[in-house]
Coordinates of C-alpha atoms in Angstrom, one line a residue:
M1 CA -11.8 276.9 115.1
N2 CA -10.7 274.1 117.4
I3 CA -7.7 274.0 119.7
G4 CA -5.8 271.0 121.1
F5 CA -3.6 270.5 124.1
I6 CA -1.0 267.8 124.5
G7 CA -0.4 267.6 128.2
T8 CA -2.9 268.4 131.0
G9 CA -0.5 269.6 133.7
N10 CA -0.9 272.7 135.8
M11 CA 0.1 275.1 133.0
A12 CA -2.2 273.5 130.4
Q13 CA -5.1 273.5 132.9
A14 CA -4.6 277.2 133.7
I15 CA -4.6 278.1 130.0
I16 CA -7.7 276.1 129.3
R17 CA -9.6 277.4 132.3
G18 CA -8.7 281.0 131.2
L19 CA -9.9 280.3 127.7
L20 CA -13.2 279.0 128.9
E21 CA -13.7 281.8 131.4
K22 CA -13.0 284.5 128.8
E23 CA -15.0 282.5 126.2
T24 CA -12.1 282.6 123.8
F25 CA -13.0 279.0 123.0
S26 CA -16.0 276.9 124.0
K27 CA -15.6 273.5 125.7
D28 CA -16.7 271.8 122.5
E29 CA -13.7 273.4 120.7
I30 CA -11.1 272.1 123.1
F31 CA -9.4 268.7 122.8
V32 CA -6.8 267.3 125.2
S33 CA -4.5 264.3 125.5
S34 CA -2.1 263.2 128.2
G35 CA 0.7 260.7 128.7
H36 CA -1.9 259.0 131.0
F37 CA -5.3 258.9 129.4
E38 CA -7.0 258.8 132.8
N39 CA -5.6 262.3 133.6
A40 CA -7.1 263.7 130.4
Q41 CA -10.4 262.0 131.2
A42 CA -10.5 263.4 134.7
F43 CA -9.8 266.9 133.5
A44 CA -12.4 266.6 130.7
K45 CA -14.9 265.5 133.2
Q46 CA -14.2 268.6 135.3
T47 CA -14.4 271.1 132.4
G48 CA -16.5 269.5 129.6
V49 CA -13.7 269.5 127.1
T50 CA -13.0 266.4 125.0
A51 CA -10.3 263.9 126.0
C52 CA -8.5 262.0 123.3
Q53 CA -6.6 258.7 123.7
T54 CA -3.7 259.7 121.5
N55 CA -1.8 262.9 120.4
Q56 CA -2.6 262.1 116.8
E57 CA -6.3 262.0 117.6
V58 CA -6.1 265.5 119.0
A59 CA -4.2 266.7 116.0
E60 CA -6.9 265.3 113.7
Q61 CA -9.5 267.5 115.3
V62 CA -7.8 270.9 115.6
D63 CA -6.5 274.0 113.8
I64 CA -4.2 275.0 116.7
L65 CA -2.1 272.5 118.8
L66 CA -0.6 273.7 122.0
L67 CA 2.3 271.6 123.3
A68 CA 2.3 271.7 127.1
V69 CA 4.8 268.8 127.8
K70 CA 8.2 268.7 129.5
P71 CA 11.1 269.8 127.3
K72 CA 12.8 266.4 127.6
I73 CA 9.9 264.7 125.7
I74 CA 8.8 267.4 123.3
S75 CA 11.0 266.1 120.4
T76 CA 9.5 262.6 120.8
V77 CA 6.0 264.1 120.8
L78 CA 6.6 266.1 117.7
R79 CA 8.1 263.2 115.8
E80 CA 4.7 261.5 116.2
L81 CA 3.0 264.6 114.7
Q82 CA 5.2 265.1 111.6
D83 CA 2.2 264.2 109.3
Y84 CA 0.4 267.3 110.6
S85 CA 3.4 269.7 110.2
Q86 CA 1.8 271.7 107.4
K87 CA -1.8 271.4 108.5
I88 CA -2.1 273.1 111.8
L89 CA -0.5 275.9 113.9
F90 CA 1.9 274.5 116.6
I91 CA 2.3 276.5 119.8
S92 CA 5.1 275.4 122.2
I93 CA 5.5 276.5 125.8
A94 CA 8.5 274.2 126.4
S95 CA 11.3 276.1 128.1
G96 CA 14.7 276.0 126.5
T97 CA 13.3 274.6 123.2
T98 CA 13.9 277.0 120.4
L99 CA 12.0 277.4 117.1
N100 CA 14.9 275.7 115.3
D101 CA 14.6 272.7 117.8
L102 CA 10.8 272.5 117.1
E103 CA 11.2 272.6 113.3
A104 CA 13.9 269.9 113.5
A105 CA 11.7 267.7 115.6
L106 CA 8.8 268.1 113.1
N107 CA 11.3 267.5 110.3
S108 CA 9.8 270.4 108.4
S109 CA 10.8 273.9 107.3
Q110 CA 7.2 274.6 106.4
A111 CA 5.6 274.1 109.8
A112 CA 3.9 277.2 111.3
I113 CA 5.2 277.5 114.8
V114 CA 4.8 280.0 117.7
R115 CA 6.9 279.8 120.8
V116 CA 5.5 281.2 124.0
M117 CA 7.2 281.5 127.4
P118 CA 4.5 282.0 130.1
N119 CA 5.4 282.5 133.8
V120 CA 3.9 280.8 136.8
N121 CA 1.4 283.5 137.5
V122 CA -0.9 282.2 134.7
S123 CA -2.3 280.0 137.4
V124 CA -4.1 283.1 138.8
G125 CA -4.8 284.7 135.5
A126 CA -2.0 287.3 136.0
G127 CA 0.7 285.7 133.9
V128 CA 3.3 287.4 131.8
S129 CA 4.2 285.7 128.5
A130 CA 6.8 286.3 125.8
I131 CA 5.9 285.3 122.3
C132 CA 7.6 284.9 119.0
K133 CA 7.0 283.0 115.7
N134 CA 9.0 281.4 112.9
S135 CA 9.1 282.7 109.4
V136 CA 6.3 280.3 108.3
A137 CA 3.7 281.4 110.8
T138 CA 1.6 284.3 109.6
E139 CA 0.8 287.5 111.5
E140 CA -2.8 286.3 111.8
Q141 CA -1.6 283.1 113.5
L142 CA 0.6 285.1 115.8
T143 CA -2.4 287.1 116.8
Q144 CA -4.4 284.0 117.4
A145 CA -1.7 282.7 119.7
T146 CA -1.5 286.1 121.5
Q147 CA -5.2 286.0 122.2
I148 CA -4.9 282.6 123.8
F149 CA -2.4 283.8 126.3
E150 CA -4.1 287.1 126.9
A151 CA -6.9 285.0 128.5
I152 CA -4.5 284.4 131.3
G153 CA -2.4 287.6 131.6
S154 CA -0.3 289.9 129.5
V155 CA 1.7 289.0 126.3
Y156 CA 4.8 290.7 125.0
P157 CA 6.1 290.0 121.4
L158 CA 9.9 289.7 121.7
P159 CA 12.7 288.4 119.4
E160 CA 13.6 284.9 120.5
S161 CA 17.1 286.2 121.2
D162 CA 15.6 288.2 124.1
F163 CA 13.9 285.2 125.8
S164 CA 16.8 284.7 128.2
T165 CA 16.3 288.3 129.4
F166 CA 12.5 287.7 129.7
I167 CA 13.3 284.7 131.9
G168 CA 15.2 287.0 134.3
L169 CA 12.6 289.6 134.4
A170 CA 9.4 287.5 134.5
G171 CA 10.1 283.8 134.4
S172 CA 12.3 283.5 137.5
S173 CA 11.4 286.8 139.2
P174 CA 8.3 285.5 141.0
A175 CA 10.8 283.5 143.2
F176 CA 12.6 286.8 144.0
V177 CA 9.4 288.5 144.9
Y178 CA 8.5 285.6 147.2
M179 CA 11.8 286.1 148.9
L180 CA 11.0 289.8 149.3
I181 CA 7.6 289.0 150.8
D182 CA 9.2 286.5 153.2
A183 CA 11.9 289.0 154.2
M184 CA 9.4 291.7 154.9
G185 CA 7.3 289.2 156.9
R186 CA 10.3 288.2 159.0
A187 CA 10.9 291.9 159.7
G188 CA 7.4 292.0 161.0
V189 CA 8.0 289.0 163.2
F190 CA 11.2 290.6 164.5
N191 CA 9.0 293.5 165.6
G192 CA 6.3 291.5 167.2
L193 CA 3.7 290.5 164.5
P194 CA 2.6 286.9 163.9
K195 CA 4.3 285.6 160.7
K196 CA 1.1 284.9 158.8
I197 CA -0.3 288.4 159.4
A198 CA 3.1 290.0 158.6
T199 CA 3.6 288.2 155.3
E200 CA 0.0 288.9 154.2
I201 CA 0.4 292.6 154.9
S202 CA 3.6 292.5 153.0
A203 CA 2.2 290.7 150.0
K204 CA -0.8 293.1 149.8
A205 CA 1.4 296.1 150.1
I206 CA 3.5 294.8 147.2
L207 CA 0.4 294.0 145.1
G208 CA -1.1 297.5 145.7
S209 CA 2.2 299.2 144.9
C210 CA 2.4 297.3 141.6
E211 CA -1.2 298.3 140.7
K212 CA -0.5 301.9 141.5
F213 CA 2.6 302.0 139.4
L214 CA 0.9 300.3 136.4
E215 CA -2.0 302.9 136.6
S216 CA 0.3 305.9 136.8
N217 CA 2.4 307.6 134.2
E218 CA 5.4 308.0 136.5
N219 CA 8.6 306.0 136.8
P220 CA 9.2 303.9 139.9
W221 CA 11.7 306.3 141.4
E222 CA 9.2 309.2 141.2
L223 CA 6.8 307.1 143.2
V224 CA 9.6 306.4 145.8
D225 CA 10.0 310.2 146.2
Q226 CA 6.3 310.6 146.7
V227 CA 6.3 308.2 149.7
S228 CA 9.5 309.7 151.1
S229 CA 8.8 312.7 153.3
P230 CA 11.9 314.9 154.2
G231 CA 13.6 313.5 157.3
G232 CA 10.9 310.8 157.6
T233 CA 10.8 307.1 158.1
T234 CA 10.6 306.0 154.5
V235 CA 13.7 307.9 153.3
A236 CA 15.6 306.5 156.2
G237 CA 14.6 303.0 155.1
V238 CA 15.4 303.8 151.4
V239 CA 18.9 305.0 152.3
A240 CA 19.5 301.9 154.5
L241 CA 18.5 299.6 151.5
E242 CA 20.8 301.5 149.2
E243 CA 23.7 301.1 151.7
A244 CA 22.9 297.4 151.9
G245 CA 23.2 297.0 148.1
F246 CA 19.5 296.4 147.5
I247 CA 19.4 297.5 143.9
P248 CA 22.7 296.0 142.8
A249 CA 21.6 292.7 144.4
I250 CA 18.5 292.6 142.4
I251 CA 20.3 293.4 139.2
Q252 CA 22.9 290.7 139.9
G253 CA 20.2 288.1 140.6
I254 CA 18.5 288.9 137.3
N255 CA 21.8 289.0 135.3
T256 CA 22.9 285.7 136.8
T257 CA 19.6 284.1 135.8
I258 CA 20.0 285.4 132.2
E259 CA 23.6 284.2 132.1
K260 CA 22.6 280.7 133.3
D261 CA 19.9 280.4 130.7
Q262 CA 22.3 281.4 127.9
E263 CA 24.9 279.0 129.3
M264 CA 22.4 276.1 129.2
L265 CA 21.4 277.0 125.6
A266 CA 25.0 277.0 124.5
Q267 CA 25.6 273.6 126.2
K268 CA 22.6 272.2 124.4
E269 CA 23.8 273.4 121.0
Q270 CA 27.2 271.8 121.5
K271 CA 25.7 268.4 122.1

């Protein structure tokens, strides 16, 4: 089975490198194209995959075609590929582009399409992706698409109607976590540590805490209680964060992200 990629940007490169590392596909089974052929050639030279001069040339070679292009051009790209709409599995990672949008661009109600929303952490093999399919794609095809993204992280099947919530929880949240790391680092600086050391300590403490939670059978608040000795330093900090509105602020940030995505989708539908 061969897989093709239209677009060779950071996300496509991360997926391809993950597939090669996990041996999900061999280099001989991967074909790529780009808006600028020299970009595809350069990436092919680095990895051993095959660079194609046109998107149609990629589609001719593959069973699965992954669309890794910007949302503003995906309809144009798909219109070029309408002849292949019933021959291959299309996988789209274009944000804000629904299954209905993809079917309309392909001008086909018989195209097998899977939509995936990966977050930025795929670049380090720790991505979180939401996945859904249209009614034409089979469960086997959904499994194939899932295995592709499991090479670069975790995959969660969700109804497309829940993708806005996923954006709040996983798509945008890395930015919120970076803000937390920076804030903790600044607290370290305030108390005399160099910024680089303070932020690195903060990031590693967060990473270890996440790993501990995922390996445990306890909910997060039970772990908070484990760290909080009676009358100790941690419980004092926890109470201060609660008084400052730490939890409501996080919920508000995520809810605002979700509302913004739903607003943008509604505006697009009205056009």
